[in-house]
Protein backbone atom coordinates (compact mmCIF):
# COMPACT_ATOMS: atom_id res chain seq x y z
CA UNK A 1 0.00 0.00 0.00
CA UNK A 2 1.24 3.49 -0.82
CA UNK A 3 -1.22 5.23 1.49
CA UNK A 4 -3.74 4.23 4.12
CA UNK A 5 -6.59 6.49 5.19
CA UNK A 6 -8.77 6.24 8.26
CA UNK A 7 -11.96 8.29 8.48
CA UNK A 8 -15.71 8.21 8.05
CA UNK A 9 -17.54 6.65 5.11
CA UNK A 10 -20.97 8.13 5.35
CA UNK A 11 -24.35 9.25 4.16
CA UNK A 12 -24.90 13.00 4.25
CA UNK A 13 -27.97 15.21 4.02
CA UNK A 14 -26.90 18.60 2.70
CA UNK A 15 -28.87 21.84 2.58
CA UNK A 16 -27.50 24.90 0.84
CA UNK A 17 -29.34 28.16 0.06
CA UNK A 18 -29.54 26.86 -3.51
CA UNK A 19 -30.53 23.19 -3.16
CA UNK A 20 -30.87 20.06 -1.07
CA UNK A 21 -29.35 16.59 -1.36
CA UNK A 22 -31.45 14.25 0.80
CA UNK A 23 -29.06 11.33 0.98
CA UNK A 24 -25.72 11.50 -0.71
CA UNK A 25 -22.53 9.51 -0.13
CA UNK A 26 -19.87 11.37 1.81
CA UNK A 27 -17.46 10.85 4.67
CA UNK A 28 -13.93 12.10 5.17
CA UNK A 29 -12.24 8.86 4.10
CA UNK A 30 -14.35 8.68 0.94
CA UNK A 31 -13.31 12.16 -0.22
CA UNK A 32 -9.68 11.70 0.84
CA UNK A 33 -9.32 8.37 -0.98
CA UNK A 34 -10.98 9.60 -4.17
CA UNK A 35 -8.73 12.67 -4.28
CA UNK A 36 -5.55 10.69 -3.52
CA UNK A 37 -6.43 8.19 -6.25
CA UNK A 38 -5.56 10.85 -8.81
CA UNK A 39 -1.89 10.19 -7.92
CA UNK A 40 -1.82 6.68 -6.45
CA UNK A 41 -3.05 3.25 -7.45
CA UNK A 42 -2.67 1.22 -4.26
CA UNK A 43 -4.41 2.69 -1.25
CA UNK A 44 -6.09 1.19 1.79
CA UNK A 45 -9.18 2.53 3.54
CA UNK A 46 -9.86 1.89 7.23
CA UNK A 47 -13.44 2.51 8.32
CA UNK A 48 -16.82 0.93 9.00
CA UNK A 49 -20.21 1.05 7.27
CA UNK A 50 -23.56 -0.65 7.75
CA UNK A 51 -25.02 -3.03 5.19
CA UNK A 52 -27.07 -0.09 3.89
CA UNK A 53 -24.00 1.33 2.13
CA UNK A 54 -24.21 0.96 -1.67
CA UNK A 55 -22.00 -1.73 -3.21
CA UNK A 56 -21.85 0.44 -6.36
CA UNK A 57 -19.89 3.16 -4.52
CA UNK A 58 -17.55 0.59 -2.98
CA UNK A 59 -16.87 -0.68 -6.50
CA UNK A 60 -16.16 2.88 -7.71
CA UNK A 61 -13.55 3.16 -4.95
CA UNK A 62 -12.01 -0.22 -5.83
CA UNK A 63 -11.91 0.79 -9.51
CA UNK A 64 -9.72 3.73 -8.47
CA UNK A 65 -7.23 1.57 -6.58
CA UNK A 66 -8.76 1.87 -3.12
CA UNK A 67 -8.54 -1.49 -1.33
CA UNK A 68 -11.49 -2.06 1.01
CA UNK A 69 -10.20 -4.94 3.13
CA UNK A 70 -9.93 -2.41 5.97
CA UNK A 71 -13.57 -1.32 5.54
CA UNK A 72 -15.74 -3.36 7.88
CA UNK A 73 -19.35 -3.89 6.80
CA UNK A 74 -21.59 -4.44 9.83
CA UNK A 75 -24.66 -6.53 9.14
CA UNK A 76 -27.99 -5.14 10.32
CA UNK A 77 -26.51 -1.74 11.20
CA UNK A 78 -26.69 1.73 9.67
CA UNK A 79 -23.81 3.77 8.29
CA UNK A 80 -22.64 7.03 9.88
CA UNK A 81 -25.04 9.85 8.98
CA UNK A 82 -24.41 13.58 9.03
CA UNK A 83 -26.76 16.45 8.12
CA UNK A 84 -25.60 20.01 7.63
CA UNK A 85 -26.94 23.35 6.45
CA UNK A 86 -24.79 26.00 4.78
CA UNK A 87 -25.19 29.70 5.39
CA UNK A 88 -25.58 32.13 2.49
CA UNK A 89 -21.80 32.65 2.18
CA UNK A 90 -21.37 28.84 1.71
CA UNK A 91 -18.26 29.12 3.85
CA UNK A 92 -19.87 28.39 7.19
CA UNK A 93 -22.37 25.70 8.11
CA UNK A 94 -24.35 24.27 11.00
CA UNK A 95 -24.42 20.60 11.81
CA UNK A 96 -28.10 19.64 12.07
CA UNK A 97 -27.61 16.01 13.01
CA UNK A 98 -24.83 13.49 13.57
CA UNK A 99 -25.82 9.84 13.91
CA UNK A 100 -22.70 7.89 14.76
CA UNK A 101 -24.41 4.50 14.18
CA UNK A 102 -21.67 1.96 13.22
CA UNK A 103 -18.95 4.44 14.18
CA UNK A 104 -19.65 3.68 17.84
CA UNK A 105 -18.24 0.19 17.25
CA UNK A 106 -15.23 1.16 15.15
CA UNK A 107 -12.20 -0.69 16.47
CA UNK A 108 -9.78 -0.58 13.54
CA UNK A 109 -7.87 -3.79 12.79
CA UNK A 110 -5.37 -3.13 10.04
CA UNK A 111 -4.97 -5.83 7.36
CA UNK A 112 -1.36 -7.11 7.26
CA UNK A 113 -0.43 -5.30 4.04
CA UNK A 114 -1.59 -1.93 5.43
CA UNK A 115 0.93 -2.05 8.28
CA UNK A 116 3.97 -1.02 6.23
CA UNK A 117 2.27 1.83 4.32
CA UNK A 118 4.70 4.77 4.09
CA UNK A 119 1.93 7.41 4.04
CA UNK A 120 -0.89 7.62 6.56
CA UNK A 121 -3.83 10.03 6.50
CA UNK A 122 -5.69 10.30 9.78
CA UNK A 123 -9.05 11.73 8.73
CA UNK A 124 -11.30 13.52 11.21
CA UNK A 125 -12.32 10.90 13.80
CA UNK A 126 -12.09 10.04 17.49
CA UNK A 127 -8.39 10.60 18.35
CA UNK A 128 -8.38 7.23 20.16
CA UNK A 129 -9.18 5.54 16.84
CA UNK A 130 -6.52 7.62 15.05
CA UNK A 131 -3.98 6.52 17.68
CA UNK A 132 -4.97 2.87 17.29
CA UNK A 133 -4.14 3.04 13.60
CA UNK A 134 -0.70 4.53 14.29
CA UNK A 135 -0.08 1.90 17.01
CA UNK A 136 -0.54 -0.89 14.46
CA UNK A 137 2.02 0.41 11.96
CA UNK A 138 5.10 -1.81 11.91
CA UNK A 139 7.47 1.10 11.35
CA UNK A 140 7.15 4.85 11.71
CA UNK A 141 5.54 5.89 8.37
CA UNK A 142 7.47 8.32 6.17
CA UNK A 143 4.68 10.89 6.58
CA UNK A 144 1.56 11.15 8.76
CA UNK A 145 -1.02 13.86 8.03
CA UNK A 146 -3.91 14.45 10.42
CA UNK A 147 -7.24 16.29 10.40
CA UNK A 148 -9.52 16.91 13.37
CA UNK A 149 -12.42 19.18 14.41
CA UNK A 150 -13.91 21.23 17.27
CA UNK A 151 -16.02 18.23 18.39
CA UNK A 152 -12.86 16.37 19.51
CA UNK A 153 -11.32 19.50 21.04
CA UNK A 154 -14.45 19.86 23.18
CA UNK A 155 -14.74 16.22 24.18
CA UNK A 156 -11.31 14.56 23.99
CA UNK A 157 -8.58 17.22 24.19
CA UNK A 158 -6.13 15.04 26.14
CA UNK A 159 -6.26 12.18 23.61
CA UNK A 160 -6.16 14.66 20.76
CA UNK A 161 -2.96 16.30 21.98
CA UNK A 162 -1.31 12.87 22.27
CA UNK A 163 -2.02 12.11 18.59
CA UNK A 164 -1.00 15.60 17.43
CA UNK A 165 2.41 14.93 19.02
CA UNK A 166 2.87 11.90 16.75
CA UNK A 167 2.06 13.44 13.34
CA UNK A 168 4.16 15.33 10.79
CA UNK A 169 1.48 17.61 9.39
CA UNK A 170 -1.75 18.83 10.93
CA UNK A 171 -4.33 20.13 8.44
CA UNK A 172 -7.26 21.95 10.08
CA UNK A 173 -9.45 24.96 9.36
CA UNK A 174 -8.97 28.47 10.74
CA UNK A 175 -11.66 28.20 13.46
CA UNK A 176 -10.13 24.91 14.62
CA UNK A 177 -6.63 26.42 14.70
CA UNK A 178 -7.91 29.28 16.84
CA UNK A 179 -9.71 26.90 19.22
CA UNK A 180 -6.76 24.51 19.51
CA UNK A 181 -4.25 27.27 20.25
CA UNK A 182 -6.43 29.78 22.10
CA UNK A 183 -4.99 32.48 19.81
CA UNK A 184 -6.94 34.68 17.42
CA UNK A 185 -3.95 35.54 15.23
CA UNK A 186 -3.32 32.62 12.88
CA UNK A 187 0.41 33.35 12.94
CA UNK A 188 0.49 33.06 16.73
CA UNK A 189 -1.81 30.03 16.53
CA UNK A 190 0.63 28.36 14.12
CA UNK A 191 3.55 28.99 16.49
CA UNK A 192 1.70 27.35 19.36
CA UNK A 193 0.43 24.39 17.32
CA UNK A 194 3.87 23.65 15.83
CA UNK A 195 5.21 23.56 19.39
CA UNK A 196 2.72 20.70 20.07
CA UNK A 197 4.69 18.39 17.75
CA UNK A 198 3.92 18.63 14.02
CA UNK A 199 6.63 19.90 11.70
CA UNK A 200 4.12 21.65 9.45
CA UNK A 201 0.66 23.11 9.87
CA UNK A 202 -1.87 23.65 7.10
CA UNK A 203 -4.71 26.04 7.90
CA UNK A 204 -7.64 25.68 5.49
CA UNK A 205 -9.74 28.81 5.04
CA UNK A 206 -12.46 27.62 2.67
CA UNK A 207 -13.07 30.07 -0.16
CA UNK A 208 -10.18 32.15 1.22
CA UNK A 209 -7.52 29.56 0.44
CA UNK A 210 -4.98 27.79 2.63
CA UNK A 211 -1.86 28.66 4.62
CA UNK A 212 1.17 26.44 5.13
CA UNK A 213 3.40 27.08 8.14
CA UNK A 214 6.74 25.63 9.19
CA UNK A 215 8.68 27.04 12.15
CA UNK A 216 10.24 29.77 10.01
CA UNK A 217 8.34 29.88 6.72
CA UNK A 218 4.83 30.56 5.53
CA UNK A 219 3.10 30.05 2.17
CA UNK A 220 -0.40 31.01 1.01
CA UNK A 221 -2.49 29.51 -1.77
CA UNK A 222 -5.80 31.09 -2.78
CA UNK A 223 -8.92 29.12 -3.55
CA UNK A 224 -10.02 29.34 -7.17
CA UNK A 225 -12.91 31.79 -7.51
CA UNK A 226 -15.73 29.60 -8.85
CA UNK A 227 -18.79 30.87 -10.70
CA UNK A 228 -21.05 28.42 -8.86
CA UNK A 229 -20.34 26.70 -5.57
CA UNK A 230 -22.98 23.97 -5.38
CA UNK A 231 -21.81 22.12 -2.25
CA UNK A 232 -18.57 22.68 -0.30
CA UNK A 233 -19.00 19.46 1.74
CA UNK A 234 -15.85 17.40 1.59
CA UNK A 235 -13.70 20.19 0.16
CA UNK A 236 -11.38 20.07 3.19
CA UNK A 237 -11.03 16.30 2.90
CA UNK A 238 -10.55 16.46 -0.85
CA UNK A 239 -7.83 19.04 -0.27
CA UNK A 240 -6.13 16.71 2.24
CA UNK A 241 -6.42 13.71 -0.11
CA UNK A 242 -4.91 15.61 -3.04
CA UNK A 243 -2.20 17.01 -0.76
CA UNK A 244 -1.05 13.67 0.68
CA UNK A 245 -1.58 11.82 -2.62
CA UNK A 246 0.73 14.25 -4.41
CA UNK A 247 3.36 13.95 -1.65
CA UNK A 248 3.17 10.14 -1.67
CA UNK A 249 3.62 10.13 -5.45
CA UNK A 250 6.61 12.51 -5.41
CA UNK A 251 8.08 11.29 -2.08
CA UNK A 252 9.53 14.74 -1.54
CA UNK A 253 8.64 16.42 1.76
CA UNK A 254 10.58 19.65 1.26
CA UNK A 255 8.82 22.95 1.94
CA UNK A 256 8.88 23.76 -1.79
CA UNK A 257 7.15 20.51 -2.64
CA UNK A 258 4.61 21.03 0.14
CA UNK A 259 3.79 24.33 -1.59
CA UNK A 260 3.03 22.39 -4.79
CA UNK A 261 0.95 19.91 -2.80
CA UNK A 262 -1.11 22.78 -1.38
CA UNK A 263 -1.88 24.03 -4.88
CA UNK A 264 -2.80 20.53 -6.04
CA UNK A 265 -5.05 20.03 -3.00
CA UNK A 266 -6.73 23.38 -3.65
CA UNK A 267 -7.30 22.49 -7.31
CA UNK A 268 -8.99 19.19 -6.41
CA UNK A 269 -11.07 20.84 -3.69
CA UNK A 270 -12.38 23.34 -6.24
CA UNK A 271 -13.83 20.46 -8.31
CA UNK A 272 -15.43 18.95 -5.23
CA UNK A 273 -17.55 22.10 -4.72
CA UNK A 274 -19.02 22.05 -8.24
CA UNK A 275 -21.61 19.32 -7.55
CA UNK A 276 -23.24 17.67 -4.53
CA UNK A 277 -21.30 15.00 -2.65
CA UNK A 278 -18.64 13.00 -4.49
CA UNK A 279 -20.33 13.37 -7.89
CA UNK A 280 -17.84 15.76 -9.47
CA UNK A 281 -14.80 13.88 -8.16
CA UNK A 282 -16.00 10.77 -9.97
CA UNK A 283 -16.19 12.66 -13.29
CA UNK A 284 -12.86 14.45 -13.55
CA UNK A 285 -9.84 13.13 -15.42
CA UNK A 286 -6.15 14.02 -15.69
CA UNK A 287 -6.80 16.64 -18.39
CA UNK A 288 -9.35 18.48 -16.20
CA UNK A 289 -6.95 18.44 -13.26
CA UNK A 290 -3.93 19.67 -15.24
CA UNK A 291 -6.04 22.51 -16.67
CA UNK A 292 -7.24 23.48 -13.18
CA UNK A 293 -3.70 23.51 -11.81
CA UNK A 294 -2.73 25.77 -14.72
CA UNK A 295 -5.65 28.07 -13.74
CA UNK A 296 -4.06 28.34 -10.28
CA UNK A 297 -0.67 29.17 -11.72
CA UNK A 298 -2.26 32.00 -13.72
CA UNK A 299 -4.34 33.18 -10.75
CA UNK A 300 -1.28 34.01 -8.67
CA UNK A 301 1.18 34.94 -11.42
CA UNK A 302 2.42 38.53 -11.45
CA UNK A 303 5.56 40.54 -12.12
CA UNK A 304 6.60 43.52 -10.11
CA UNK A 305 9.47 45.92 -10.42
CA UNK A 306 10.20 47.83 -7.25
CA UNK A 307 10.87 51.51 -7.76
CA UNK A 308 14.20 52.53 -6.30
CA UNK A 309 14.03 55.44 -3.91
P1 LIG B 1 -15.52 18.55 5.25
O1 LIG B 1 -16.60 19.30 4.49
O2 LIG B 1 -14.27 18.35 4.46
O3 LIG B 1 -15.28 19.12 6.60
O4 LIG B 1 -16.07 17.07 5.50
C1 LIG B 1 -17.40 16.70 5.35
C2 LIG B 1 -17.58 15.23 5.65
O5 LIG B 1 -17.27 14.97 7.04
C3 LIG B 1 -19.02 14.79 5.46
O6 LIG B 1 -19.11 13.97 4.31
C4 LIG B 1 -19.42 14.08 6.74
O7 LIG B 1 -19.95 12.80 6.52
C5 LIG B 1 -18.15 13.99 7.56
N1 LIG B 1 -18.37 14.32 8.97
C6 LIG B 1 -19.26 15.19 9.50
N2 LIG B 1 -19.18 15.22 10.85
C7 LIG B 1 -18.21 14.35 11.20
C8 LIG B 1 -17.65 13.91 12.46
N3 LIG B 1 -18.09 14.36 13.66
N4 LIG B 1 -16.64 13.00 12.43
C9 LIG B 1 -16.18 12.53 11.25
N5 LIG B 1 -16.68 12.88 10.03
C10 LIG B 1 -17.68 13.77 10.00
XYZ file of C-alpha atoms and ligand atoms in Angstrom:
332
model
C 0.000 0.000 0.000
C 1.243 3.491 -0.824
C -1.219 5.227 1.494
C -3.738 4.233 4.122
C -6.593 6.487 5.185
C -8.766 6.236 8.257
C -11.965 8.286 8.482
C -15.710 8.213 8.049
C -17.538 6.650 5.113
C -20.970 8.126 5.352
C -24.353 9.251 4.162
C -24.901 13.003 4.250
C -27.973 15.208 4.018
C -26.900 18.601 2.702
C -28.867 21.836 2.579
C -27.500 24.899 0.841
C -29.341 28.163 0.060
C -29.540 26.858 -3.512
C -30.533 23.195 -3.156
C -30.867 20.060 -1.074
C -29.349 16.587 -1.361
C -31.446 14.249 0.804
C -29.063 11.330 0.975
C -25.718 11.499 -0.709
C -22.533 9.509 -0.133
C -19.866 11.367 1.810
C -17.464 10.852 4.670
C -13.930 12.104 5.171
C -12.239 8.858 4.096
C -14.354 8.681 0.936
C -13.314 12.159 -0.219
C -9.677 11.701 0.838
C -9.323 8.370 -0.977
C -10.980 9.596 -4.174
C -8.731 12.669 -4.282
C -5.552 10.692 -3.517
C -6.430 8.186 -6.254
C -5.560 10.853 -8.809
C -1.894 10.190 -7.923
C -1.821 6.678 -6.450
C -3.054 3.254 -7.450
C -2.666 1.217 -4.262
C -4.410 2.686 -1.255
C -6.087 1.187 1.787
C -9.184 2.531 3.541
C -9.859 1.887 7.227
C -13.439 2.512 8.317
C -16.817 0.932 8.997
C -20.213 1.054 7.267
C -23.563 -0.651 7.750
C -25.022 -3.034 5.186
C -27.072 -0.086 3.895
C -23.998 1.335 2.132
C -24.208 0.956 -1.669
C -21.998 -1.725 -3.207
C -21.847 0.443 -6.357
C -19.891 3.161 -4.515
C -17.552 0.587 -2.983
C -16.869 -0.676 -6.498
C -16.163 2.879 -7.715
C -13.550 3.165 -4.947
C -12.014 -0.223 -5.827
C -11.911 0.786 -9.507
C -9.723 3.733 -8.472
C -7.226 1.573 -6.584
C -8.763 1.868 -3.117
C -8.539 -1.490 -1.327
C -11.485 -2.065 1.014
C -10.198 -4.935 3.131
C -9.933 -2.405 5.973
C -13.573 -1.319 5.540
C -15.735 -3.364 7.885
C -19.347 -3.895 6.805
C -21.593 -4.440 9.834
C -24.661 -6.534 9.136
C -27.985 -5.142 10.320
C -26.507 -1.736 11.196
C -26.693 1.727 9.675
C -23.805 3.771 8.292
C -22.642 7.027 9.877
C -25.039 9.849 8.975
C -24.409 13.581 9.031
C -26.760 16.445 8.124
C -25.597 20.012 7.629
C -26.945 23.354 6.447
C -24.790 25.999 4.780
C -25.187 29.704 5.388
C -25.578 32.133 2.490
C -21.798 32.646 2.178
C -21.374 28.841 1.707
C -18.264 29.125 3.848
C -19.874 28.388 7.189
C -22.369 25.699 8.110
C -24.348 24.275 10.996
C -24.421 20.600 11.814
C -28.102 19.645 12.074
C -27.615 16.012 13.010
C -24.834 13.488 13.574
C -25.825 9.841 13.911
C -22.704 7.889 14.764
C -24.405 4.495 14.183
C -21.668 1.961 13.223
C -18.946 4.441 14.177
C -19.651 3.682 17.840
C -18.242 0.185 17.246
C -15.229 1.156 15.145
C -12.196 -0.694 16.473
C -9.778 -0.576 13.538
C -7.873 -3.786 12.794
C -5.374 -3.126 10.039
C -4.970 -5.830 7.358
C -1.360 -7.112 7.256
C -0.431 -5.305 4.037
C -1.585 -1.933 5.430
C 0.930 -2.052 8.279
C 3.968 -1.023 6.228
C 2.272 1.833 4.315
C 4.699 4.770 4.085
C 1.932 7.414 4.040
C -0.887 7.621 6.560
C -3.834 10.031 6.496
C -5.694 10.295 9.784
C -9.053 11.729 8.730
C -11.300 13.519 11.208
C -12.321 10.902 13.797
C -12.092 10.036 17.486
C -8.392 10.596 18.351
C -8.383 7.233 20.161
C -9.181 5.543 16.836
C -6.524 7.618 15.050
C -3.977 6.524 17.682
C -4.971 2.866 17.289
C -4.144 3.044 13.597
C -0.698 4.529 14.286
C -0.077 1.902 17.009
C -0.542 -0.890 14.460
C 2.019 0.414 11.957
C 5.100 -1.808 11.915
C 7.473 1.103 11.348
C 7.148 4.849 11.706
C 5.544 5.888 8.370
C 7.466 8.324 6.171
C 4.680 10.887 6.582
C 1.562 11.146 8.757
C -1.017 13.858 8.031
C -3.910 14.451 10.422
C -7.235 16.292 10.401
C -9.524 16.913 13.372
C -12.418 19.178 14.410
C -13.908 21.225 17.271
C -16.021 18.233 18.387
C -12.865 16.365 19.509
C -11.319 19.496 21.044
C -14.455 19.861 23.181
C -14.739 16.221 24.176
C -11.312 14.563 23.988
C -8.580 17.224 24.191
C -6.130 15.041 26.140
C -6.265 12.175 23.613
C -6.163 14.656 20.759
C -2.956 16.295 21.976
C -1.309 12.869 22.267
C -2.020 12.109 18.592
C -0.998 15.595 17.433
C 2.410 14.931 19.016
C 2.869 11.903 16.747
C 2.056 13.439 13.337
C 4.165 15.331 10.795
C 1.476 17.613 9.391
C -1.752 18.833 10.935
C -4.333 20.130 8.442
C -7.265 21.949 10.082
C -9.453 24.960 9.364
C -8.975 28.468 10.741
C -11.656 28.203 13.463
C -10.129 24.914 14.621
C -6.627 26.422 14.698
C -7.910 29.276 16.844
C -9.706 26.898 19.220
C -6.756 24.512 19.507
C -4.251 27.271 20.246
C -6.430 29.778 22.100
C -4.992 32.484 19.814
C -6.940 34.679 17.419
C -3.948 35.539 15.232
C -3.317 32.616 12.876
C 0.407 33.352 12.937
C 0.495 33.061 16.726
C -1.809 30.028 16.528
C 0.626 28.357 14.118
C 3.548 28.988 16.486
C 1.704 27.350 19.362
C 0.435 24.388 17.325
C 3.868 23.654 15.828
C 5.209 23.565 19.393
C 2.723 20.704 20.065
C 4.685 18.392 17.750
C 3.917 18.632 14.023
C 6.633 19.897 11.700
C 4.120 21.654 9.452
C 0.664 23.111 9.874
C -1.865 23.652 7.097
C -4.713 26.038 7.895
C -7.636 25.685 5.485
C -9.736 28.812 5.035
C -12.462 27.615 2.675
C -13.069 30.065 -0.162
C -10.180 32.151 1.222
C -7.521 29.555 0.440
C -4.984 27.794 2.629
C -1.855 28.662 4.616
C 1.170 26.440 5.127
C 3.396 27.076 8.137
C 6.744 25.634 9.189
C 8.685 27.043 12.146
C 10.243 29.770 10.012
C 8.336 29.884 6.725
C 4.831 30.560 5.527
C 3.097 30.052 2.167
C -0.395 31.007 1.011
C -2.489 29.512 -1.770
C -5.799 31.093 -2.782
C -8.923 29.119 -3.547
C -10.015 29.336 -7.169
C -12.910 31.791 -7.511
C -15.733 29.603 -8.852
C -18.789 30.872 -10.696
C -21.050 28.419 -8.864
C -20.344 26.698 -5.573
C -22.983 23.972 -5.379
C -21.807 22.120 -2.246
C -18.572 22.682 -0.300
C -19.002 19.463 1.737
C -15.848 17.395 1.595
C -13.698 20.187 0.156
C -11.385 20.066 3.191
C -11.026 16.295 2.903
C -10.551 16.457 -0.847
C -7.832 19.040 -0.269
C -6.133 16.709 2.236
C -6.416 13.714 -0.111
C -4.906 15.608 -3.037
C -2.199 17.008 -0.756
C -1.047 13.669 0.675
C -1.582 11.821 -2.616
C 0.730 14.247 -4.409
C 3.361 13.949 -1.648
C 3.167 10.144 -1.672
C 3.621 10.127 -5.446
C 6.610 12.506 -5.409
C 8.081 11.287 -2.077
C 9.532 14.735 -1.536
C 8.641 16.419 1.760
C 10.583 19.648 1.257
C 8.816 22.945 1.937
C 8.882 23.762 -1.786
C 7.148 20.510 -2.643
C 4.609 21.032 0.143
C 3.793 24.326 -1.594
C 3.031 22.387 -4.792
C 0.948 19.906 -2.805
C -1.107 22.784 -1.379
C -1.878 24.031 -4.881
C -2.803 20.529 -6.044
C -5.053 20.035 -2.998
C -6.734 23.378 -3.653
C -7.296 22.487 -7.312
C -8.988 19.192 -6.409
C -11.068 20.843 -3.686
C -12.376 23.337 -6.239
C -13.826 20.462 -8.312
C -15.434 18.954 -5.233
C -17.549 22.105 -4.724
C -19.021 22.045 -8.237
C -21.610 19.323 -7.548
C -23.241 17.673 -4.530
C -21.303 15.001 -2.649
C -18.638 13.005 -4.489
C -20.329 13.368 -7.889
C -17.835 15.759 -9.471
C -14.797 13.879 -8.157
C -16.005 10.773 -9.968
C -16.191 12.661 -13.285
C -12.862 14.446 -13.555
C -9.842 13.129 -15.420
C -6.145 14.015 -15.688
C -6.799 16.639 -18.391
C -9.354 18.481 -16.197
C -6.946 18.440 -13.261
C -3.934 19.672 -15.244
C -6.042 22.507 -16.670
C -7.240 23.479 -13.184
C -3.696 23.511 -11.806
C -2.730 25.766 -14.717
C -5.649 28.074 -13.741
C -4.063 28.341 -10.284
C -0.668 29.167 -11.719
C -2.258 32.001 -13.719
C -4.342 33.181 -10.752
C -1.283 34.015 -8.673
C 1.181 34.941 -11.423
C 2.421 38.527 -11.454
C 5.562 40.544 -12.120
C 6.601 43.525 -10.112
C 9.472 45.923 -10.419
C 10.196 47.827 -7.245
C 10.866 51.509 -7.759
C 14.201 52.530 -6.300
C 14.028 55.440 -3.910
P -15.524 18.553 5.251
O -16.596 19.298 4.490
O -14.266 18.346 4.455
O -15.282 19.119 6.598
O -16.074 17.072 5.503
C -17.404 16.704 5.349
C -17.577 15.225 5.654
O -17.271 14.968 7.035
C -19.020 14.790 5.455
O -19.107 13.973 4.310
C -19.421 14.080 6.741
O -19.948 12.799 6.517
C -18.153 13.988 7.557
N -18.372 14.322 8.974
C -19.264 15.187 9.500
N -19.181 15.217 10.851
C -18.210 14.350 11.204
C -17.648 13.907 12.459
N -18.092 14.364 13.661
N -16.639 13.004 12.427
C -16.183 12.533 11.249
N -16.679 12.876 10.027
C -17.681 13.770 9.997
